[in-house]
Coordinates of C-alpha atoms in Angstrom, one line a residue:
M1 CA 40.2 8.7 12.7
T2 CA 39.1 9.8 9.5
A3 CA 37.5 6.1 8.3
A4 CA 35.5 6.5 11.2
V5 CA 33.8 9.9 10.6
L6 CA 33.4 8.5 6.5
D7 CA 31.7 5.6 8.8
D8 CA 29.0 7.6 10.6
P9 CA 28.0 11.0 9.2
L10 CA 26.2 12.5 12.0
G11 CA 28.8 11.8 14.0
S12 CA 29.3 9.2 16.9
K13 CA 26.1 10.6 18.8
S14 CA 22.8 11.6 17.1
P15 CA 21.5 15.3 17.8
L16 CA 18.2 13.7 18.1
P17 CA 16.8 11.4 21.2
P18 CA 16.6 8.8 19.8
H19 CA 12.5 7.9 20.2
V20 CA 12.9 11.3 17.9
A21 CA 15.5 10.1 14.8
M22 CA 13.0 6.7 15.2
L23 CA 10.2 8.3 13.7
S24 CA 11.4 10.1 12.6
H25 CA 12.8 7.1 9.8
A26 CA 9.7 5.5 10.0
I27 CA 8.1 8.8 9.1
R28 CA 10.3 8.8 5.6
W29 CA 9.6 5.3 4.4
I30 CA 6.7 5.4 5.1
A31 CA 6.2 8.2 3.0
V32 CA 8.2 6.1 1.0
A33 CA 5.4 3.2 1.2
W34 CA 2.8 5.2 0.7
I35 CA 3.7 6.4 -2.5
G36 CA 4.6 2.9 -3.8
W37 CA 1.7 1.9 -2.4
G38 CA -0.8 4.3 -4.9
L39 CA 1.5 4.1 -7.5
V40 CA 0.8 -1.0 -8.0
Q41 CA -3.0 0.3 -7.4
V42 CA -3.3 2.5 -10.3
W43 CA -1.3 -0.2 -11.9
T44 CA -3.4 -2.7 -10.7
R45 CA -6.7 -0.9 -11.0
W46 CA -5.9 0.9 -14.7
S47 CA -4.6 -2.7 -15.9
D48 CA -8.2 -4.0 -16.3
F49 CA -10.1 -1.9 -19.3
E50 CA -12.6 -3.9 -19.4
A51 CA -13.5 -2.9 -15.6
I52 CA -12.0 0.8 -16.1
K53 CA -15.8 0.9 -18.2
R54 CA -17.5 -0.4 -15.7
G55 CA -16.5 0.8 -13.6
W56 CA -16.5 3.9 -14.4
G57 CA -19.3 4.1 -16.4
H58 CA -21.5 2.7 -13.1
Y59 CA -19.7 5.6 -11.2
L60 CA -20.7 8.5 -14.3
K61 CA -23.7 6.5 -14.5
Q62 CA -23.2 6.2 -18.6
D63 CA -22.1 3.3 -21.0
L64 CA -19.2 3.3 -21.6
S65 CA -18.8 0.1 -23.0
A66 CA -17.9 2.0 -26.5
L67 CA -15.0 4.1 -24.8
P68 CA -12.2 3.9 -27.1
V69 CA -8.6 2.7 -26.2
E70 CA -7.3 6.3 -26.6
H71 CA -9.4 8.2 -24.7
Y72 CA -8.7 4.4 -22.0
W73 CA -4.8 5.8 -22.2
V74 CA -5.2 9.8 -21.7
A75 CA -7.3 9.1 -18.9
F76 CA -4.4 6.5 -17.2
A77 CA -1.8 9.3 -18.5
V78 CA -4.1 12.0 -16.0
V79 CA -3.3 10.2 -13.7
L80 CA 0.2 9.0 -13.7
I81 CA 0.9 12.7 -13.8
D82 CA -2.0 12.8 -10.6
W83 CA 0.1 10.3 -9.0
A84 CA 3.6 11.9 -10.1
I85 CA 2.5 14.9 -7.9
A86 CA 1.1 13.4 -4.9
A87 CA 4.8 11.5 -4.8
V88 CA 7.0 15.7 -4.8
I89 CA 4.7 15.1 -1.6
V90 CA 7.6 12.5 -0.3
V91 CA 10.2 14.4 -1.6
F92 CA 9.9 17.1 0.6
V93 CA 8.9 15.0 4.1
W94 CA 12.6 12.9 3.1
R95 CA 14.3 16.0 2.8
L96 CA 11.9 17.7 5.8
F97 CA 12.5 14.1 8.0
G98 CA 16.0 14.6 7.1
C99 CA 17.1 18.6 8.0
Y100 CA 15.4 16.9 11.7
L101 CA 17.5 14.3 11.3
R102 CA 21.2 15.9 10.8
G103 CA 20.0 18.4 13.8
K104 CA 18.9 20.9 11.9
I105 CA 14.9 21.3 14.2
F106 CA 14.6 24.3 14.2
S107 CA 17.1 26.2 10.8
A108 CA 15.6 28.5 8.5
V109 CA 16.3 24.9 5.5
A110 CA 13.7 23.3 8.3
V111 CA 11.3 26.0 7.7
R112 CA 12.0 25.6 4.0
E113 CA 11.5 21.9 3.5
M114 CA 8.1 22.2 6.2
R115 CA 6.9 25.5 3.5
L116 CA 6.9 23.8 0.0
L117 CA 5.6 20.4 2.5
G118 CA 2.8 22.2 2.5
F119 CA 2.3 23.7 -0.9
A120 CA 3.1 20.8 -3.3
G121 CA 0.2 19.6 -0.4
V122 CA -2.4 21.9 -1.7
V123 CA -0.8 21.8 -5.6
A124 CA -1.4 18.0 -4.7
V125 CA -5.3 17.8 -3.7
G126 CA -5.6 20.8 -7.0
A127 CA -4.3 18.0 -9.1
D128 CA -7.0 15.9 -7.4
I129 CA -10.0 17.7 -7.8
L130 CA -9.0 19.1 -11.2
A131 CA -7.7 14.9 -12.6
R132 CA -11.5 13.6 -11.4
P133 CA -13.3 15.7 -13.9
L134 CA -11.1 15.9 -16.2
I135 CA -11.2 11.6 -16.9
Q136 CA -15.0 12.0 -17.1
A137 CA -14.7 14.3 -19.5
I138 CA -11.8 12.1 -21.4
F139 CA -14.9 9.5 -21.4
S140 CA -16.9 11.4 -21.9
L141 CA -16.4 12.6 -25.0
H142 CA -16.8 9.7 -27.3
L143 CA -20.8 9.9 -25.8
A144 CA -23.5 12.8 -28.3
G145 CA -24.7 15.0 -25.9
A146 CA -23.4 12.7 -22.6
K147 CA -24.7 13.4 -19.5
P148 CA -26.2 10.9 -16.3
T149 CA -28.8 9.3 -16.6
S150 CA -29.3 10.8 -12.5
G151 CA -30.1 14.3 -14.0
V152 CA -27.1 15.4 -12.4
W153 CA -24.1 17.4 -13.0
P154 CA -21.2 17.0 -12.2
P155 CA -22.0 13.8 -10.6
S156 CA -22.3 14.4 -7.0
G157 CA -18.5 13.5 -5.7
V158 CA -17.0 14.1 -9.0
W159 CA -15.9 17.2 -8.2
I160 CA -14.6 17.7 -4.6
E161 CA -15.2 15.2 -1.9
P162 CA -15.1 15.6 2.0
N163 CA -10.8 14.4 2.2
D164 CA -10.6 16.4 0.0
L165 CA -10.8 19.3 2.7
L166 CA -8.9 16.8 5.5
H167 CA -5.6 16.5 2.7
L168 CA -6.1 20.3 1.9
L169 CA -7.0 21.5 6.2
M170 CA -3.2 19.8 6.8
A171 CA -1.1 20.5 3.7
L172 CA -1.9 24.5 4.8
A173 CA -2.0 23.6 8.3
L174 CA 2.0 22.9 7.4
V175 CA 2.3 26.2 5.7
A176 CA 1.3 28.2 9.0
L177 CA 3.1 26.6 10.9
A178 CA 6.2 26.8 8.5
V179 CA 6.1 30.8 8.6
I180 CA 5.1 30.8 12.7
F181 CA 8.2 28.7 12.7
K182 CA 10.5 31.2 10.5
S183 CA 9.5 34.0 12.8
G184 CA 11.1 31.7 15.4
V185 CA 14.4 31.2 14.6
E186 CA 14.1 35.0 13.3
I187 CA 14.1 35.8 16.3
A188 CA 16.1 32.9 17.8
E189 CA 19.3 34.5 15.6
D190 CA 18.2 38.0 16.3
H191 CA 18.7 36.5 20.1
R192 CA 21.7 34.9 18.9
Q193 CA 23.3 38.8 17.6
I194 CA 22.0 40.4 20.8
V195 CA 24.0 38.4 23.2

């Protein structure tokens, strides 16, 4: 009996219907694939110093051919920190859907994980928004009186992009759902105590 319990810690019957359990597993692994893919993209793009100088120089409309390698490494560190903050989202996705897989769907712990996931999303969007002008500033340090040739400061698209608003909307929706679910969990707990 003990060996059977150890082999199947969730019990022989999952608390979720099979299609929901499969979806929960898929969401967890898609989140892992997303952050892994993101790291591969960061590494691929940022491993070519000359391409970074050309790409960011074109984007910022500045000549970055004399960019010091130290500034490149500092900017690369900013990008990796931004990626690490986004990786926290995956941690909370994993934990939230782990709650669901254990049958703790409308529970205080699931609500907490959902709220934390939403806040992690908000922080990740904020980090993305801050990283862009920070990288721009780092890449412009070696230029005297640097401003883009387009005459627009800051360059359009460097600070906030439409997808930032979409990601912020999704993160805040999770926070709002967590608040709503928390009220539902509290009401259900009150009913349990009455009965």
